[in-house]
Short mmCIF file of C-alpha atoms and ligand atoms in Angstrom, two decimals:
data_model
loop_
_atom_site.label_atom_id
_atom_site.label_comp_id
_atom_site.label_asym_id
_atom_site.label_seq_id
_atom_site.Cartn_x
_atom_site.Cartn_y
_atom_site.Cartn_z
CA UNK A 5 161.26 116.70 107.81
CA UNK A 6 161.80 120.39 109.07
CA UNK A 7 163.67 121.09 112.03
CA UNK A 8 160.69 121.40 114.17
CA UNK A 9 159.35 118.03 113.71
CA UNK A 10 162.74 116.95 113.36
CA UNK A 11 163.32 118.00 117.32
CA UNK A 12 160.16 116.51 118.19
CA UNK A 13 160.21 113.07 116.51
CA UNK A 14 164.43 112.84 117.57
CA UNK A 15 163.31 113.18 121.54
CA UNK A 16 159.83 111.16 121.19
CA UNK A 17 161.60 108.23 119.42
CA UNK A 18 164.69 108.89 121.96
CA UNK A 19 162.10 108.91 125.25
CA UNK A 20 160.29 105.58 124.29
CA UNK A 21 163.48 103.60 123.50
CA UNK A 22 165.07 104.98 126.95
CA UNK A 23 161.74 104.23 128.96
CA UNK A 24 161.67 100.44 127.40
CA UNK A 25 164.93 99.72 128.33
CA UNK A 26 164.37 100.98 131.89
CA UNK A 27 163.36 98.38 134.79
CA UNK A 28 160.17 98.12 135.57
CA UNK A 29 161.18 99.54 139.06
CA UNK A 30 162.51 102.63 137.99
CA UNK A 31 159.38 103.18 135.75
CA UNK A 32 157.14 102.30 138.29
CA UNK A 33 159.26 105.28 140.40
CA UNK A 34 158.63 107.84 137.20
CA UNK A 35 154.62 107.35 137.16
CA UNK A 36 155.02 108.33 141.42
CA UNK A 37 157.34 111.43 140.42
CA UNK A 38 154.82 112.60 137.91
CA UNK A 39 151.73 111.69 139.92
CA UNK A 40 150.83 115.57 141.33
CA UNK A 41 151.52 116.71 138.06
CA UNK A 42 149.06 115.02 136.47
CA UNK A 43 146.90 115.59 139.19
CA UNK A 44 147.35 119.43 138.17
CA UNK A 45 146.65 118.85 134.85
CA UNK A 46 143.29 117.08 135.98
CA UNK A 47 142.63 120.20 138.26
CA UNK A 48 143.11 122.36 134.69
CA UNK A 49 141.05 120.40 132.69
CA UNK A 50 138.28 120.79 134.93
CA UNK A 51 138.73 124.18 134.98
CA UNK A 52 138.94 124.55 131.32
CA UNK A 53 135.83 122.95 131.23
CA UNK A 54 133.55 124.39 133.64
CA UNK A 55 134.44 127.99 132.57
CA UNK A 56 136.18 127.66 128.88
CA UNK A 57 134.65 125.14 126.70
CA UNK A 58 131.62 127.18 125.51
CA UNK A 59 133.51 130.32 124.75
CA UNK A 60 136.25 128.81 123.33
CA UNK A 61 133.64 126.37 121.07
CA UNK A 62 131.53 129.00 120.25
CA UNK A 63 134.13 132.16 119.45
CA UNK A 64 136.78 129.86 117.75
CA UNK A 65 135.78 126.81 116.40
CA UNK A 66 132.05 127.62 114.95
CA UNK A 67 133.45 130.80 113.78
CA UNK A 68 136.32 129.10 112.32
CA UNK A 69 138.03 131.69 114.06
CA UNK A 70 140.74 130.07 116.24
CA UNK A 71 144.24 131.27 116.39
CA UNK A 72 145.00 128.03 119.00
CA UNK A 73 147.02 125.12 117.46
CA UNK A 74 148.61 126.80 114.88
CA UNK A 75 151.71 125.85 113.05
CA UNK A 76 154.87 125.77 115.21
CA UNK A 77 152.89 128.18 117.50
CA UNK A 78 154.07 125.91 120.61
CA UNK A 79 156.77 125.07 122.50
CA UNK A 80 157.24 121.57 123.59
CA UNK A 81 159.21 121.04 126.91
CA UNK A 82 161.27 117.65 126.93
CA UNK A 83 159.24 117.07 130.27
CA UNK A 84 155.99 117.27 128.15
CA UNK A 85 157.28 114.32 126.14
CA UNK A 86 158.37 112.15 129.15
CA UNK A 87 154.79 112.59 130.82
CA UNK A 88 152.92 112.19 127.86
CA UNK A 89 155.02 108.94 126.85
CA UNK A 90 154.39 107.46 130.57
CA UNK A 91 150.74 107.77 130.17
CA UNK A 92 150.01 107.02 126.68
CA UNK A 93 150.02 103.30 125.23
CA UNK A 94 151.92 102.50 122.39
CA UNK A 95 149.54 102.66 119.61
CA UNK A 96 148.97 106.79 120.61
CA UNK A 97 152.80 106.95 120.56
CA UNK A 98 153.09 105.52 116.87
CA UNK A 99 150.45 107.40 116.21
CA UNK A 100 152.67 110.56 117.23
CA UNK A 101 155.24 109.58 115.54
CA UNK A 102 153.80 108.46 111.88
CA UNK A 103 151.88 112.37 112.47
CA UNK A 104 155.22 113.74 112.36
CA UNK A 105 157.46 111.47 109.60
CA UNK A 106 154.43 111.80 107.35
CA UNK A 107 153.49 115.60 108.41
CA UNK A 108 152.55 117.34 104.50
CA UNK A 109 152.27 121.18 106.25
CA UNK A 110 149.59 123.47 106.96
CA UNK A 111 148.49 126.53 108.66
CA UNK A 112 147.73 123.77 111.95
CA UNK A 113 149.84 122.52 114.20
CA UNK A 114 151.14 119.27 113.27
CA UNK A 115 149.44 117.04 116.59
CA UNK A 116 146.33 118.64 115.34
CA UNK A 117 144.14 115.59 114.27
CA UNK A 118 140.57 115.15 113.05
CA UNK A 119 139.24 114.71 116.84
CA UNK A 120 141.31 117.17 117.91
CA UNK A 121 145.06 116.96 120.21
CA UNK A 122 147.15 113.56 119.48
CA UNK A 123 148.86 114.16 122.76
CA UNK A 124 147.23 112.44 125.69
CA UNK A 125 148.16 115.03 127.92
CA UNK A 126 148.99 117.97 126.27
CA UNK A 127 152.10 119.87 126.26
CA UNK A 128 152.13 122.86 129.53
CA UNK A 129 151.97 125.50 126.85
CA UNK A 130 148.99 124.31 125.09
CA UNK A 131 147.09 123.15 128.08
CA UNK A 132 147.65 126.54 129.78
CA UNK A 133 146.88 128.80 126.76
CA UNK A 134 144.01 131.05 127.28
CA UNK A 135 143.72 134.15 124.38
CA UNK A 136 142.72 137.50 125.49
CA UNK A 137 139.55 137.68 124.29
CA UNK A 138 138.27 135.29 126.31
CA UNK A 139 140.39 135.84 129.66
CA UNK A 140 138.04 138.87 129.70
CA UNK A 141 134.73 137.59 128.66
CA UNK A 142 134.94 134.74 130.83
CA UNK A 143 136.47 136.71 133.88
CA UNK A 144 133.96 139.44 133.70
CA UNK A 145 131.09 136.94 134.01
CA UNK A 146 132.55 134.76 136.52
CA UNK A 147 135.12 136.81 138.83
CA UNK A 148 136.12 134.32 140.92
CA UNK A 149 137.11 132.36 137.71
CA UNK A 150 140.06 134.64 137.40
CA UNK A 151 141.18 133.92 140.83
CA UNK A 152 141.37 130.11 140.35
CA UNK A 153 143.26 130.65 137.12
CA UNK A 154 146.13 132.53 139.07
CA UNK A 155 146.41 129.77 141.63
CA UNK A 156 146.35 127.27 138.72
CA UNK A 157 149.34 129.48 137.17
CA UNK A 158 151.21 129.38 140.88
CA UNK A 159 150.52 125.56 140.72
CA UNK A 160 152.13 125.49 137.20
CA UNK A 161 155.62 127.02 137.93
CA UNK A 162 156.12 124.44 140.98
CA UNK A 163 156.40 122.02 138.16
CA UNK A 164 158.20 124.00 135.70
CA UNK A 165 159.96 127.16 136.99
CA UNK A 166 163.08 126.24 138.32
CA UNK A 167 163.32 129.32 140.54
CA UNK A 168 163.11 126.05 142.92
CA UNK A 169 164.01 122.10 142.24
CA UNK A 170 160.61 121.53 139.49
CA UNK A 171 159.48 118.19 137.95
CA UNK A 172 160.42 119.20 134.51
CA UNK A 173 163.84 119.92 135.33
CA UNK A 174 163.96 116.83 137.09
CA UNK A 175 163.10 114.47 134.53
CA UNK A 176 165.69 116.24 132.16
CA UNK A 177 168.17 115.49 134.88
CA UNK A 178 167.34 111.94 134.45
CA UNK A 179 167.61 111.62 131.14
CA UNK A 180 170.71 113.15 130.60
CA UNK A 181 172.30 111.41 132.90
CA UNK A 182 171.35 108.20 130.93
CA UNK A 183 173.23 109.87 127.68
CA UNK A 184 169.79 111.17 126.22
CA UNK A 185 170.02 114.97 125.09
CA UNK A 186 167.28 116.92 123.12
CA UNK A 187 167.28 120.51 122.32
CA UNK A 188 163.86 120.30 124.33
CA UNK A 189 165.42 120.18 127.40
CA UNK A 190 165.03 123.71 127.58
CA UNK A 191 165.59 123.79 131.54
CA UNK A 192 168.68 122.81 131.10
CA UNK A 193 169.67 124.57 127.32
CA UNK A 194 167.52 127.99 127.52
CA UNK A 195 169.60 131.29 128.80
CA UNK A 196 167.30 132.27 131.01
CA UNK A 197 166.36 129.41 132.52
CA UNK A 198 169.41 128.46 133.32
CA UNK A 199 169.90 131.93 135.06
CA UNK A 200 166.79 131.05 137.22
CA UNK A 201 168.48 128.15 138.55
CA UNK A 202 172.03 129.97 139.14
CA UNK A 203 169.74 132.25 141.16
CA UNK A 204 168.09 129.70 143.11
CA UNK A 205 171.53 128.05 144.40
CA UNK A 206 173.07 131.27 145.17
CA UNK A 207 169.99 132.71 147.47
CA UNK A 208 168.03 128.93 148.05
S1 LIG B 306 146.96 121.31 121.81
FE1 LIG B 306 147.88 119.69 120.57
S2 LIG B 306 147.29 120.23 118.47
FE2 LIG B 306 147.04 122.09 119.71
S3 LIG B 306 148.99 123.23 119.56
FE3 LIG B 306 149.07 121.89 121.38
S4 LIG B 306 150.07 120.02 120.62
FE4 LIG B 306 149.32 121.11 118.86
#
């Protein structure tokens, strides 16, 4: 297994045994902590939809085109896991994990299945990834479409910028102080986010 997968299978496999050991209390407390976020990620989808899904279908995927899911092309945030794991029933988790002990390589990402994402709710990076090309077809036929993409971007740091207290960081926080470290916990591991958050308690 290469070091990606290797990352991503250590802190799936880590997540579920943590959240079935937990009470059902404190899970019950998770789903409420995570409930705006998903909420969000609703808003996106919608979004995605209404002004996305035919450009993206027509200029990537007929065209065979697509530079979206490929290989190692994403980063996963340790909060992405923990969401996706709260949401998803265990057969979609196996199935996650089996994608990644018996991943044979390609030019595509390794979630990338027949029917599309494995992930129930789709890592930040993936969910919020809009190329160029269409950014400016789609804003220059629907102005007000690039509006409510900047207001969806605002809405996306509040969960995972921690130039304030953020969900993501959060549920790293949790973990780790439960013993459970990943190298995806990169609120807590990355340089610069960790200079983010030195700013934010100096000048709250
Ligand atoms: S959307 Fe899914 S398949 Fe595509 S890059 Fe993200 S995780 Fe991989």
């Amino acid at each position: 297994m290469n070091r990606y997968n290797r990352e991503q299978f250590e802190a799936l496999v880590a997540v579920r045994r943590h959240l079935a050991a937990l009470p059902e209390k404190a899970i019950a407390q998770l789903r409420k902590d995570i409930h705006s976020y998903l909420e969000f990620r609703e808003d996106v989808d919608v979004y995605l939809k209404k002004y996305f899904s035919l450009v993206c279908a027509r200029q990537c995927y007929r065209n065979a085109r697509s530079a979206c899911c490929s290989r190692e092309g994403i980063i996963t945030f340790f909060a992405d896991v923990v969401v996706n794991a709260l949401v998803s029933g265990d057969t979609r988790l196996e199935e996650l994990r089996k994608t990644l002990q018996e991943d044979r390589g390609g030019p595509k990402c390794v979630y990338l299945g027949p029917e599309g994402c494995r992930w129930r709710v789709r890592p930040i990076v993936c969910a919020m990834f809009l190329c160029d090309a269409a950014q400016e077809q789609v804003f220059a036929s629907h102005p007000e479409a690039a509006g409510a993409w900047r207001e969806l971007e605002g809405r996306r740091k509040g969960f995972t910028w921690p130039d304030r207290p953020v969900l993501f960081d959060r549920l790293e926080a949790f973990f780790l102080a439960r013993g459970l470290s990943s190298p995806l916990m990169y609120l807590h591991n990355s340089p610069g986010m960790l200079m983010l958050k030195r700013k934010w308690r100096e000048h709250p």
